[in-house]
Short mmCIF file of C-alpha atoms and ligand atoms in Angstrom, two decimals:
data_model
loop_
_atom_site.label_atom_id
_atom_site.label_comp_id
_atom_site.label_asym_id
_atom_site.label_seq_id
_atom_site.Cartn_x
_atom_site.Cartn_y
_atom_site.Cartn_z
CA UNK A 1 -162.47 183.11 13.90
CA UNK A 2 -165.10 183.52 11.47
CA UNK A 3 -168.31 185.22 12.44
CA UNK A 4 -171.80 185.13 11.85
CA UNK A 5 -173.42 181.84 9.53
CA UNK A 6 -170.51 179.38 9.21
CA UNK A 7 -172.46 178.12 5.97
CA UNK A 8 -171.89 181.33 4.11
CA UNK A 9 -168.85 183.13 3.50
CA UNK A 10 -167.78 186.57 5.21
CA UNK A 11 -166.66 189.31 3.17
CA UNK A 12 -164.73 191.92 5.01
CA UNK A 13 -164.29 195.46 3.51
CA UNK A 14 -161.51 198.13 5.37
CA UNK A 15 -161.10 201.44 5.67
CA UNK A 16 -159.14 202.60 2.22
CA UNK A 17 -155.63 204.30 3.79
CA UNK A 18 -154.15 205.01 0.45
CA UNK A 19 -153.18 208.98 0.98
CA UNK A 20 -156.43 210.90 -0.46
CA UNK A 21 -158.56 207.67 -1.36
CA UNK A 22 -162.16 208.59 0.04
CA UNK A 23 -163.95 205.59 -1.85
CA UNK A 24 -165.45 202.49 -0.17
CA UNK A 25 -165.52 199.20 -2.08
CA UNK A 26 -169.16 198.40 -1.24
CA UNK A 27 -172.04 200.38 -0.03
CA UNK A 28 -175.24 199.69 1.94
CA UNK A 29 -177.61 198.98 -0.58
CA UNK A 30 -175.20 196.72 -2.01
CA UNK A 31 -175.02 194.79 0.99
CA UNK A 32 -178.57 194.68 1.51
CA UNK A 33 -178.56 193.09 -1.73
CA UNK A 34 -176.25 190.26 -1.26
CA UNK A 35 -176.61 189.90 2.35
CA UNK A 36 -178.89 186.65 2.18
CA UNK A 37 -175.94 184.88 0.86
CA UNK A 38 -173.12 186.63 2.74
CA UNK A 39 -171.88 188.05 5.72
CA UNK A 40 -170.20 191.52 5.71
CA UNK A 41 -167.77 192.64 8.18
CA UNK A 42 -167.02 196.33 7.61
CA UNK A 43 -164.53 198.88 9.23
CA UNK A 44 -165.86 201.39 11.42
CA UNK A 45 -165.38 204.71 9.19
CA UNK A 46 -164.99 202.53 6.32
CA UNK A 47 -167.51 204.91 4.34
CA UNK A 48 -167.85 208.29 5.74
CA UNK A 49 -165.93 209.68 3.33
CA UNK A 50 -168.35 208.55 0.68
CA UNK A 51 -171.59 209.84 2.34
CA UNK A 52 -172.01 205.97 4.18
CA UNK A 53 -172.06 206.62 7.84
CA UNK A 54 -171.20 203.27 10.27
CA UNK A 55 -174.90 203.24 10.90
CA UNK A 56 -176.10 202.71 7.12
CA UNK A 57 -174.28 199.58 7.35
CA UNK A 58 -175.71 198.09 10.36
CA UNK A 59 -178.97 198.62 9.01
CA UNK A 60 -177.59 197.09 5.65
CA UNK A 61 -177.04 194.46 8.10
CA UNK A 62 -173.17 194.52 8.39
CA UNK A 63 -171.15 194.11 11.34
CA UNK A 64 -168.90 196.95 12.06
CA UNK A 65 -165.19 196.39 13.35
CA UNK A 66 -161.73 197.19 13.50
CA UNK A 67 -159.06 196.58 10.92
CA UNK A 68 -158.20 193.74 12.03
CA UNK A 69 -160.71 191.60 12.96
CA UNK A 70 -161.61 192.52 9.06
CA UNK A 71 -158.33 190.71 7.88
CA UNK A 72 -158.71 188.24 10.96
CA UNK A 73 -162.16 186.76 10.43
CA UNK A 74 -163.10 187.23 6.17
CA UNK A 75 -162.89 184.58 3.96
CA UNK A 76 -162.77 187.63 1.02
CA UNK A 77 -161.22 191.36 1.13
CA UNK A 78 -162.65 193.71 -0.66
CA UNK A 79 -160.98 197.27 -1.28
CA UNK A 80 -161.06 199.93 -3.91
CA UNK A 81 -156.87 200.16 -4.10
CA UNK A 82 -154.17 197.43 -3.30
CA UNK A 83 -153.64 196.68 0.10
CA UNK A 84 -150.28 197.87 1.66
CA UNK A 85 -148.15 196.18 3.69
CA UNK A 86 -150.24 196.73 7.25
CA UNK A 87 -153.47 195.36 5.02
CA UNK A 88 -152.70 192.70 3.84
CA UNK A 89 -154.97 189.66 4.61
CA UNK A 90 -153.68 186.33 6.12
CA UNK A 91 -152.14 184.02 4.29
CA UNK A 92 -154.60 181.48 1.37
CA UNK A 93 -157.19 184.16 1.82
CA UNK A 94 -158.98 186.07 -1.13
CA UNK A 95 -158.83 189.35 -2.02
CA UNK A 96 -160.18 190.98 -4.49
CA UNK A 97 -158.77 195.05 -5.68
CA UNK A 98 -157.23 196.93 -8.04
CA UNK A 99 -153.79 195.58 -8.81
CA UNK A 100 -152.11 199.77 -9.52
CA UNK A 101 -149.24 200.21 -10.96
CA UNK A 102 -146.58 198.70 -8.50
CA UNK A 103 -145.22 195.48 -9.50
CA UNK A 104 -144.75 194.39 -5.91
CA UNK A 105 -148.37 194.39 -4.59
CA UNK A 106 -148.71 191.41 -6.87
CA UNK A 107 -145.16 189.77 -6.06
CA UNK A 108 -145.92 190.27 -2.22
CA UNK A 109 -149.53 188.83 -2.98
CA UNK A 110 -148.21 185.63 -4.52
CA UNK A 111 -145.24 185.15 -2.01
CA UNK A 112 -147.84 185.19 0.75
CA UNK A 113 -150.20 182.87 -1.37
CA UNK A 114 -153.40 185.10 -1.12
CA UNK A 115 -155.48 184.18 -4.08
CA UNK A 116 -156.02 187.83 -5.88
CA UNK A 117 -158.75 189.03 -8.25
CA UNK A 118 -157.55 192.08 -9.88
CA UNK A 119 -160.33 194.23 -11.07
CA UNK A 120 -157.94 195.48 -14.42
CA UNK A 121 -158.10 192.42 -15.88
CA UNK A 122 -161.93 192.49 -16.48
CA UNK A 123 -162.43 191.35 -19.71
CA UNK A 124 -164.21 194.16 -22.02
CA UNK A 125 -166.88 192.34 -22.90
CA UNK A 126 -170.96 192.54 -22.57
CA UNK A 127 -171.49 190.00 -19.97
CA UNK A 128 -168.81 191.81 -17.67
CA UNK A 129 -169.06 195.05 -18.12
CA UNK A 130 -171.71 195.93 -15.14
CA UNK A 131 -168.35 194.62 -13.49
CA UNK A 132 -166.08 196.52 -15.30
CA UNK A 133 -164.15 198.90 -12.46
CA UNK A 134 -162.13 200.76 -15.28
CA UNK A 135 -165.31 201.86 -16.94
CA UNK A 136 -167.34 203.12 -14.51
CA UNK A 137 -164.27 204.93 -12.89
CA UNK A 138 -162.71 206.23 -15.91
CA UNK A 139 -166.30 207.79 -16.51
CA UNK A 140 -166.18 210.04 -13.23
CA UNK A 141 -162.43 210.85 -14.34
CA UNK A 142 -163.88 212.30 -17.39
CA UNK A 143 -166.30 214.58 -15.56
CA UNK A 144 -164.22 215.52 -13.03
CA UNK A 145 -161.48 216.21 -14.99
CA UNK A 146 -163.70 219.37 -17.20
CA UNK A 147 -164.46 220.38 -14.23
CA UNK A 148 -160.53 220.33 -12.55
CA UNK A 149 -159.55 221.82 -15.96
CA UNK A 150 -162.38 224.56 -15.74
CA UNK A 151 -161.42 225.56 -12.18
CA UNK A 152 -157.56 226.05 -13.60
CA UNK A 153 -158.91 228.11 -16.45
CA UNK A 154 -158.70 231.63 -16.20
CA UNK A 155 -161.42 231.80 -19.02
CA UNK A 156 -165.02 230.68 -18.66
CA UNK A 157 -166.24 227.39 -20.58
CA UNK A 158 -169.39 229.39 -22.28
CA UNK A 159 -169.91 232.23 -24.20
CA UNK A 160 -171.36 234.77 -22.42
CA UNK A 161 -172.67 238.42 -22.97
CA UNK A 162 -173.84 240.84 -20.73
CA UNK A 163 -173.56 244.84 -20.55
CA UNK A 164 -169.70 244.38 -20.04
CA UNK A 165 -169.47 242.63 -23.48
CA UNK A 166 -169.12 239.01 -24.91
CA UNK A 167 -166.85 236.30 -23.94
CA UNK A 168 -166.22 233.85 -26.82
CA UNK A 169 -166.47 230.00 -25.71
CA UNK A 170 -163.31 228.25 -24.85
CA UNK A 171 -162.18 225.48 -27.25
CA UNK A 172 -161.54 222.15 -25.42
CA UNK A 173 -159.84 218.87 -27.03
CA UNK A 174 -159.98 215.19 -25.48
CA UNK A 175 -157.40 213.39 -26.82
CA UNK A 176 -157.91 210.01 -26.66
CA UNK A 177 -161.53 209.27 -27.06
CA UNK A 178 -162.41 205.86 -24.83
CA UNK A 179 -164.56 206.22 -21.92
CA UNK A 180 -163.04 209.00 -20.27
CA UNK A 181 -162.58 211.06 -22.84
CA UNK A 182 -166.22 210.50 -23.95
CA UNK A 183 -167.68 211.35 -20.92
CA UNK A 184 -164.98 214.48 -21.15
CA UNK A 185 -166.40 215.40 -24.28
CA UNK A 186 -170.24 215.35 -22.97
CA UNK A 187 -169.26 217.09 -19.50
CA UNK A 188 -167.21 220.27 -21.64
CA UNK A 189 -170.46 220.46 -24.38
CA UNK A 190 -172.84 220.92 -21.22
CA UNK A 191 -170.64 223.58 -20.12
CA UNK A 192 -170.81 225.33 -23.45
CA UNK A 193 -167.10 224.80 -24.74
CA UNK A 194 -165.65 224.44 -28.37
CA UNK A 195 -165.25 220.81 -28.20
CA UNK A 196 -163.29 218.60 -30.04
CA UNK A 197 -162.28 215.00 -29.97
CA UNK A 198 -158.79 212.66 -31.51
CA UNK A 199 -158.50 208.67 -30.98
CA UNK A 200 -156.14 206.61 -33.22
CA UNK A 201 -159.25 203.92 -33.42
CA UNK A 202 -161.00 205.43 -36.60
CA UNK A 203 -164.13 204.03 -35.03
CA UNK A 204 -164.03 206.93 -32.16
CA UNK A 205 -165.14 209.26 -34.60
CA UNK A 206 -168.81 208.49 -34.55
CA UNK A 207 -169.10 208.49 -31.09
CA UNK A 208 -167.17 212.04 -30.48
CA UNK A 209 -169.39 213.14 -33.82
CA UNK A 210 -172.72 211.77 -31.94
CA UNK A 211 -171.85 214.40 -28.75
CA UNK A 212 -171.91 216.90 -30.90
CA UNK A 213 -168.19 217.12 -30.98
CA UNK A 214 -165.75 217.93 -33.94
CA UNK A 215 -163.42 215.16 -34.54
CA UNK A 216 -159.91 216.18 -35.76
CA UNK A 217 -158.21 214.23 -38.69
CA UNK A 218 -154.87 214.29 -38.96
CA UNK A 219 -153.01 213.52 -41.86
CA UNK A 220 -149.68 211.57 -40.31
CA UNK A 221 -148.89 208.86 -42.11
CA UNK A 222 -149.28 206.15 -39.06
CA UNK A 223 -151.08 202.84 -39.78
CA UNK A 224 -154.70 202.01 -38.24
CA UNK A 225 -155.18 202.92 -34.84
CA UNK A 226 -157.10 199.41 -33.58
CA UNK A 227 -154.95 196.95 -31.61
CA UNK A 228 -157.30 193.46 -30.57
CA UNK A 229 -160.37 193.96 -27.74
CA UNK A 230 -161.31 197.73 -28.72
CA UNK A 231 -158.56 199.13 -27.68
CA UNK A 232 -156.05 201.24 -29.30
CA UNK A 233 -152.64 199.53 -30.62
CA UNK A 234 -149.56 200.87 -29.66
CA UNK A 235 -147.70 203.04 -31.99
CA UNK A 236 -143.91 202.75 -33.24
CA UNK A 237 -141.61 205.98 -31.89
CA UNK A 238 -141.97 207.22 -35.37
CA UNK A 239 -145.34 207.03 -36.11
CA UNK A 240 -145.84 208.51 -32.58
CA UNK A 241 -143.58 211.45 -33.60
CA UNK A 242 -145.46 212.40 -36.58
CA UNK A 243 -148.42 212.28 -34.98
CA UNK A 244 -147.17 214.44 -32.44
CA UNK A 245 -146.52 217.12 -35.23
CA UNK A 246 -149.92 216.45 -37.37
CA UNK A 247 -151.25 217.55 -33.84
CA UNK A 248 -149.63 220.18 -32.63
CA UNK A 249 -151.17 222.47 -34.98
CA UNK A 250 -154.60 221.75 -33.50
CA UNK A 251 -153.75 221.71 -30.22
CA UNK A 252 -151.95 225.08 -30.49
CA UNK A 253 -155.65 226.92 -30.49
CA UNK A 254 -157.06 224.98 -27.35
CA UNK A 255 -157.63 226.54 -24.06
CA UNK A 256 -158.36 223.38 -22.33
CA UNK A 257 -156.97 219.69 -23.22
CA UNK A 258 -158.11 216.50 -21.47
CA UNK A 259 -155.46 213.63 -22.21
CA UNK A 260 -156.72 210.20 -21.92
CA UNK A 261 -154.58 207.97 -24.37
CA UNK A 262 -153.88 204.64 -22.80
CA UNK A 263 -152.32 201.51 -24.42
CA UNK A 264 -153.00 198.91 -21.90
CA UNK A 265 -150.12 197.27 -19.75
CA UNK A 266 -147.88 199.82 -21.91
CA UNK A 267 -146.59 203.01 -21.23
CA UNK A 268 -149.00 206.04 -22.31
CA UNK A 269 -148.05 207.34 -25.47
CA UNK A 270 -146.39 210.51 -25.80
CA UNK A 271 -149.26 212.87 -27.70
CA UNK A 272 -147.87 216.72 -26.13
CA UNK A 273 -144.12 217.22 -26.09
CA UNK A 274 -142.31 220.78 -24.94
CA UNK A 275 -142.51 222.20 -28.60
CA UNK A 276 -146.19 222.07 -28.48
CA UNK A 277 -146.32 223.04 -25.58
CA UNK A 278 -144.27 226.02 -26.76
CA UNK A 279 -146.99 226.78 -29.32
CA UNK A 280 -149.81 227.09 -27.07
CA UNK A 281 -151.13 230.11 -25.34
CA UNK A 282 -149.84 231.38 -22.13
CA UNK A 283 -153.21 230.13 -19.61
CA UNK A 284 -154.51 226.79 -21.18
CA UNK A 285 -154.33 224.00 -19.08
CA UNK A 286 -153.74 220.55 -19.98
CA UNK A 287 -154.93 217.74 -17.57
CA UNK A 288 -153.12 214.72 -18.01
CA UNK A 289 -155.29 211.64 -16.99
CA UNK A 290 -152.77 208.93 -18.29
CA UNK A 291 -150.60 210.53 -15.61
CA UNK A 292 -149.78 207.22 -13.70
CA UNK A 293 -148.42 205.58 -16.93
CA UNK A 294 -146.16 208.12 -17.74
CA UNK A 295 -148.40 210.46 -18.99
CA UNK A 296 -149.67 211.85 -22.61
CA UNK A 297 -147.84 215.08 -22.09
CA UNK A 298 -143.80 215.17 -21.84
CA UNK A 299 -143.71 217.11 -18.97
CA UNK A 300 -146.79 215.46 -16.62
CA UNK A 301 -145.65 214.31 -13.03
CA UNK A 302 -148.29 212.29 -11.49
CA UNK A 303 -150.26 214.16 -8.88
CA UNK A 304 -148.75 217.49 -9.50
CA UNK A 305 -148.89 220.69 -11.22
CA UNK A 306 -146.53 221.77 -13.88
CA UNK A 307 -146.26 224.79 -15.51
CA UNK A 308 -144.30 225.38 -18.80
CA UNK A 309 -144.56 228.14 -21.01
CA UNK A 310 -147.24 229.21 -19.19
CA UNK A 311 -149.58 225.98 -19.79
CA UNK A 312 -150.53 224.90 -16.81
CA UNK A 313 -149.95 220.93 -17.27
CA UNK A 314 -151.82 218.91 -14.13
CA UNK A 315 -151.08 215.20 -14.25
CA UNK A 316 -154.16 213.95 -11.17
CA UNK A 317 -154.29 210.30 -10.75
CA UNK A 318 -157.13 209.59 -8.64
CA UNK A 319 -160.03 211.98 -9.62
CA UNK A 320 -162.89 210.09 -9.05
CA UNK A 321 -162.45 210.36 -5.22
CA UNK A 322 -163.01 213.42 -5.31
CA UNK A 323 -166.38 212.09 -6.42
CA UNK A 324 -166.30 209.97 -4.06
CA UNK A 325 -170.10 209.06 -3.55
CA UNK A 326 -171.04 208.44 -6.75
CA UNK A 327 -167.70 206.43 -7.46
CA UNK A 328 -168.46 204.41 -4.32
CA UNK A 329 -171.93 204.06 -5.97
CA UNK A 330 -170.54 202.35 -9.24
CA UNK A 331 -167.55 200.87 -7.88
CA UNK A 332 -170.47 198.93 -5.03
CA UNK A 333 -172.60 197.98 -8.14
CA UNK A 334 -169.56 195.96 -10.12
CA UNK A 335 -168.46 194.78 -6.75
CA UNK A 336 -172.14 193.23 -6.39
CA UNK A 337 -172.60 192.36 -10.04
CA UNK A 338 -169.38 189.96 -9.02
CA UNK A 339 -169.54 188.82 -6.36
CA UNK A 340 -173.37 187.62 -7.64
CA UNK A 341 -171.45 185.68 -10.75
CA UNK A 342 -168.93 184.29 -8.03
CA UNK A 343 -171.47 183.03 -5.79
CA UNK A 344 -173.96 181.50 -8.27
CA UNK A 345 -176.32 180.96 -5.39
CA UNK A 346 -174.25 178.42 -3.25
CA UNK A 347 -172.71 180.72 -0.29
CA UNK A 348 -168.80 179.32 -1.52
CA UNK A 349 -167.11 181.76 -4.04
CA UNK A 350 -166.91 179.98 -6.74
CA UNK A 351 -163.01 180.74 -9.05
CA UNK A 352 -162.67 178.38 -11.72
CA UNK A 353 -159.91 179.55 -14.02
CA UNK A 354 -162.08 178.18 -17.41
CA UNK A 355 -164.58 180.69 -16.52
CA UNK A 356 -164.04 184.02 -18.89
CA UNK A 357 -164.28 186.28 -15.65
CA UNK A 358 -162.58 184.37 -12.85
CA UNK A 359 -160.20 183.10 -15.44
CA UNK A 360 -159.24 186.70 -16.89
CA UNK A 361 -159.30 187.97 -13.32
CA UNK A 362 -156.73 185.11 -11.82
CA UNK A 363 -154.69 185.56 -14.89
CA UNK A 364 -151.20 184.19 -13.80
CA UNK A 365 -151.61 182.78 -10.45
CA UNK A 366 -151.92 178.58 -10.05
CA UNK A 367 -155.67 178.36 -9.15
CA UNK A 368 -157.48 176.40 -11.63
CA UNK A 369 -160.19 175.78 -9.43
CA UNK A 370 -161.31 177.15 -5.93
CA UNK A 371 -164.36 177.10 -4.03
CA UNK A 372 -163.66 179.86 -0.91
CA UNK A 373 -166.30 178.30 1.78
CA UNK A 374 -166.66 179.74 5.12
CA UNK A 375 -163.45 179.66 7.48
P1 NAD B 1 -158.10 203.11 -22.76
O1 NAD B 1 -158.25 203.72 -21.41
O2 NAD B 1 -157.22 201.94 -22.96
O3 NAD B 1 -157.59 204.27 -23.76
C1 NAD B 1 -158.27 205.49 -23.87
C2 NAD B 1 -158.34 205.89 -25.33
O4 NAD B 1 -157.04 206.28 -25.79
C3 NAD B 1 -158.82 204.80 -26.27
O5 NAD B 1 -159.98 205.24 -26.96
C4 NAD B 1 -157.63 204.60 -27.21
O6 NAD B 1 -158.05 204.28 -28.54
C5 NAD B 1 -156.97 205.95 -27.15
N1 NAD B 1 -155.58 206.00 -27.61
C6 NAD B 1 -154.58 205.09 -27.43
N2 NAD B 1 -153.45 205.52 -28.01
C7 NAD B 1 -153.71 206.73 -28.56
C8 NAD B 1 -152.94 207.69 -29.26
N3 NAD B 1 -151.66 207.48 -29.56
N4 NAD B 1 -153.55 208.83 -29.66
C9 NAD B 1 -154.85 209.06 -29.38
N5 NAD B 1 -155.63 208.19 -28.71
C10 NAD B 1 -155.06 207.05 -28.30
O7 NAD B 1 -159.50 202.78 -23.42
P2 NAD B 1 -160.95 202.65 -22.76
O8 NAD B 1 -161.49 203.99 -22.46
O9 NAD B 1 -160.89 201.67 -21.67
O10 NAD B 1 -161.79 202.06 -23.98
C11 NAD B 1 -161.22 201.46 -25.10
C12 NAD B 1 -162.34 200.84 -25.97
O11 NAD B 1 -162.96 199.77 -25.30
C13 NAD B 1 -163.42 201.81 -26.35
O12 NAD B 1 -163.82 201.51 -27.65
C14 NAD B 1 -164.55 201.48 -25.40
O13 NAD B 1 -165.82 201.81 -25.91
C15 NAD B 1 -164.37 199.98 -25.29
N6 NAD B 1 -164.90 199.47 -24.00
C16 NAD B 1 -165.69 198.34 -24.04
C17 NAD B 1 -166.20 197.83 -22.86
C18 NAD B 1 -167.08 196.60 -22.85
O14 NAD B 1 -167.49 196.17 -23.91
N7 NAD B 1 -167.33 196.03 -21.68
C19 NAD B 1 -165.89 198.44 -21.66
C20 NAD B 1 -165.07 199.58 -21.65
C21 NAD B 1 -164.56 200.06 -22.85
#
């Protein structure tokens, strides 16, 4: 049964039950914002986790109910992570998520015939990046993950005196400089760290160099870093091998190294194996951010801590909940920013696969044109 205006759509967002997710998909002011055009059904708890009590919503002017009269009565899901099996909507409805790394989410999506928009395959380019879910979440994973590596630390990030003598600032390295390891990069200089920055994309350099960074060269024979879109392109076994050496060197004198190399729809490539790891000094920590791709570090498990030689190797794969209001924040504004180009001021969401965003984000499911209208 659908509820409130049958002329407009309803959008329905749950309660995230992924173990440890504390994000919401949208937020009130978000709502407010789009609410002219839409109705939104929202779970009761839905975004207490994220500072957004039931209350916020209704005065947003959501509806609050249970799980499912969500999936029951919205034309459109909309979640932070994939649904699982319990969550998924009925059958021709749309949803729109992350995909994550599990191949079935998608098979299971496409077997039931529910029309997905996966928020990966945002296409990097100006028009869609204020809906661009990797950016804006791979930025809080940057932050939070100077401050994880910090708390692991038994050294501070600054240098310090006082009557009990100096402390000389710890030397930090992102590896991989893309938006995470940017906004790594900025969040270790505040702190007062050594920092340092590598990317295979020669053009990384100026950015690292414009924070006030030092960006390593390494001399290891491998051909030019840039694959097609800005991103990096991925590296033969060999050429990923003598990188590995040309680095080790450097990376032997860090304290603290945030890994961020990412080859997309490929598996990370290997950057730390155990020899370095063997050359570094008894207390650094590494934390691993390409953890759920297999990780920049040989011995990274996702969501755990490893220690080898003393190197404390941390592999977390969901750090911006731990953020989880200001991820909700950003993660709200791309969800708005999309559902605005979906809309286009008609009340039917609006998928045409010719369009560059609705295209990209449909990629390989049979909808070449769909207008979702009110149930
Ligand atoms: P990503 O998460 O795919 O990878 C992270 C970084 O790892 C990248 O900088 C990549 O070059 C680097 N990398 C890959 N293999 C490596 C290796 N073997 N050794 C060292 N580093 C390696 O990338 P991302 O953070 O999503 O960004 C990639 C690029 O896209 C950046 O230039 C970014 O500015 C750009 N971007 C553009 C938009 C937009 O225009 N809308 C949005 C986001 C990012």
């Amino acid at each position: 049964m659908p509820i409130g205006n049958p002329d407009r759509i309803t959008v329905g967002i749950p309660l995230e039950r992924t173990n440890g997710e504390r994000r919401v998909a949208l937020i009130p002011p978000d709502i407010k914002k789009l609410n002219a055009k839409v109705s939104f059904v929202v779970e009761s708890g839905a975004g207490r986790e994220a500072g957004f009590g039931d209350s916020t919503y209704v005065e947003a002017g959501a509806r609050i109910a249970t799980s499912r009269e969500i999936l029951d009565s919205s034309d459109v899901v909309v979640k932070v992570r994939p649904p699982r099996f319990d969550e998924m909507p009925p059958a021709g409805r749309t949803l729109i998520s992350l995909r994550g790394p599990d191949p079935n989410v998608g098979e299971l999506l496409r077997k039931r015939s529910i029309i997905h928009l996966a928020l990966e395959r945002m296409p990097r380019t100006t028009r869609a990046q204020a809906m661009d879910v990797l950016s804006s979440q791979a930025s809080i994973a940057g932050y939070a993950s100077v401050l994880e590596g910090a708390r692991a630390l038994g050294v501070l990030l600054p240098m310090l005196t006082t009557a009990a003598g100096t402390i000389k600032p710890a030397r930090m390295i992102a590896l991989g400089a893309g938006v995470a390891g940017l906004q790594a990069i900025a969040t270790a200089r505040r702190l007062g760290a050594v920092v340092h920055g590598f990317d295979v994309r020669a053009a990384a350099r100026e950015p690292v160099e414009s924070l006030g960074a030092k960006f390593i060269a390494v001399d290891a024979d491998v051909g030019a870093g840039e694959g097609g879109g800005g991103y990096a392109r991925e590296q033969s076994r060999d050429e990923q091998s003598r990188l590995r050496r040309a680095l080790s060197a450097h990376l032997a004198t860090m304290q603290l190294i945030i890994t961020t190399a990412q080859i997309p729809g490929r598996p990370a490539p290997l950057l730390i194996d155990r020899e370095t790891l063997g050359m570094m000094k008894p207390g650094s920590v590494i934390i691993d951010l390409a953890a759920e791709t297999g990780g920049n570090c040989e011995v990274t498990q996702p969501d755990a801590t490893i220690t080898f030689n003393g190197v404390c190797v941390m592999g977390p794969t969901n750090l911006p909940s731990l953020m989880a209001s200001d991820a909700s924040r950003f993660f709200s504004a791309n969800i708005r920013s999309l559902l605005a180009h979906l809309l286009e001021g008609s009340g039917r969401l609006n998928l045409d696969a010719s369009d560059p965003i609705s295209g990209a984000l449909l990629a390989g499911q049979d909808v070449a044109r769909a207008s979702v209208a009110a149930a």
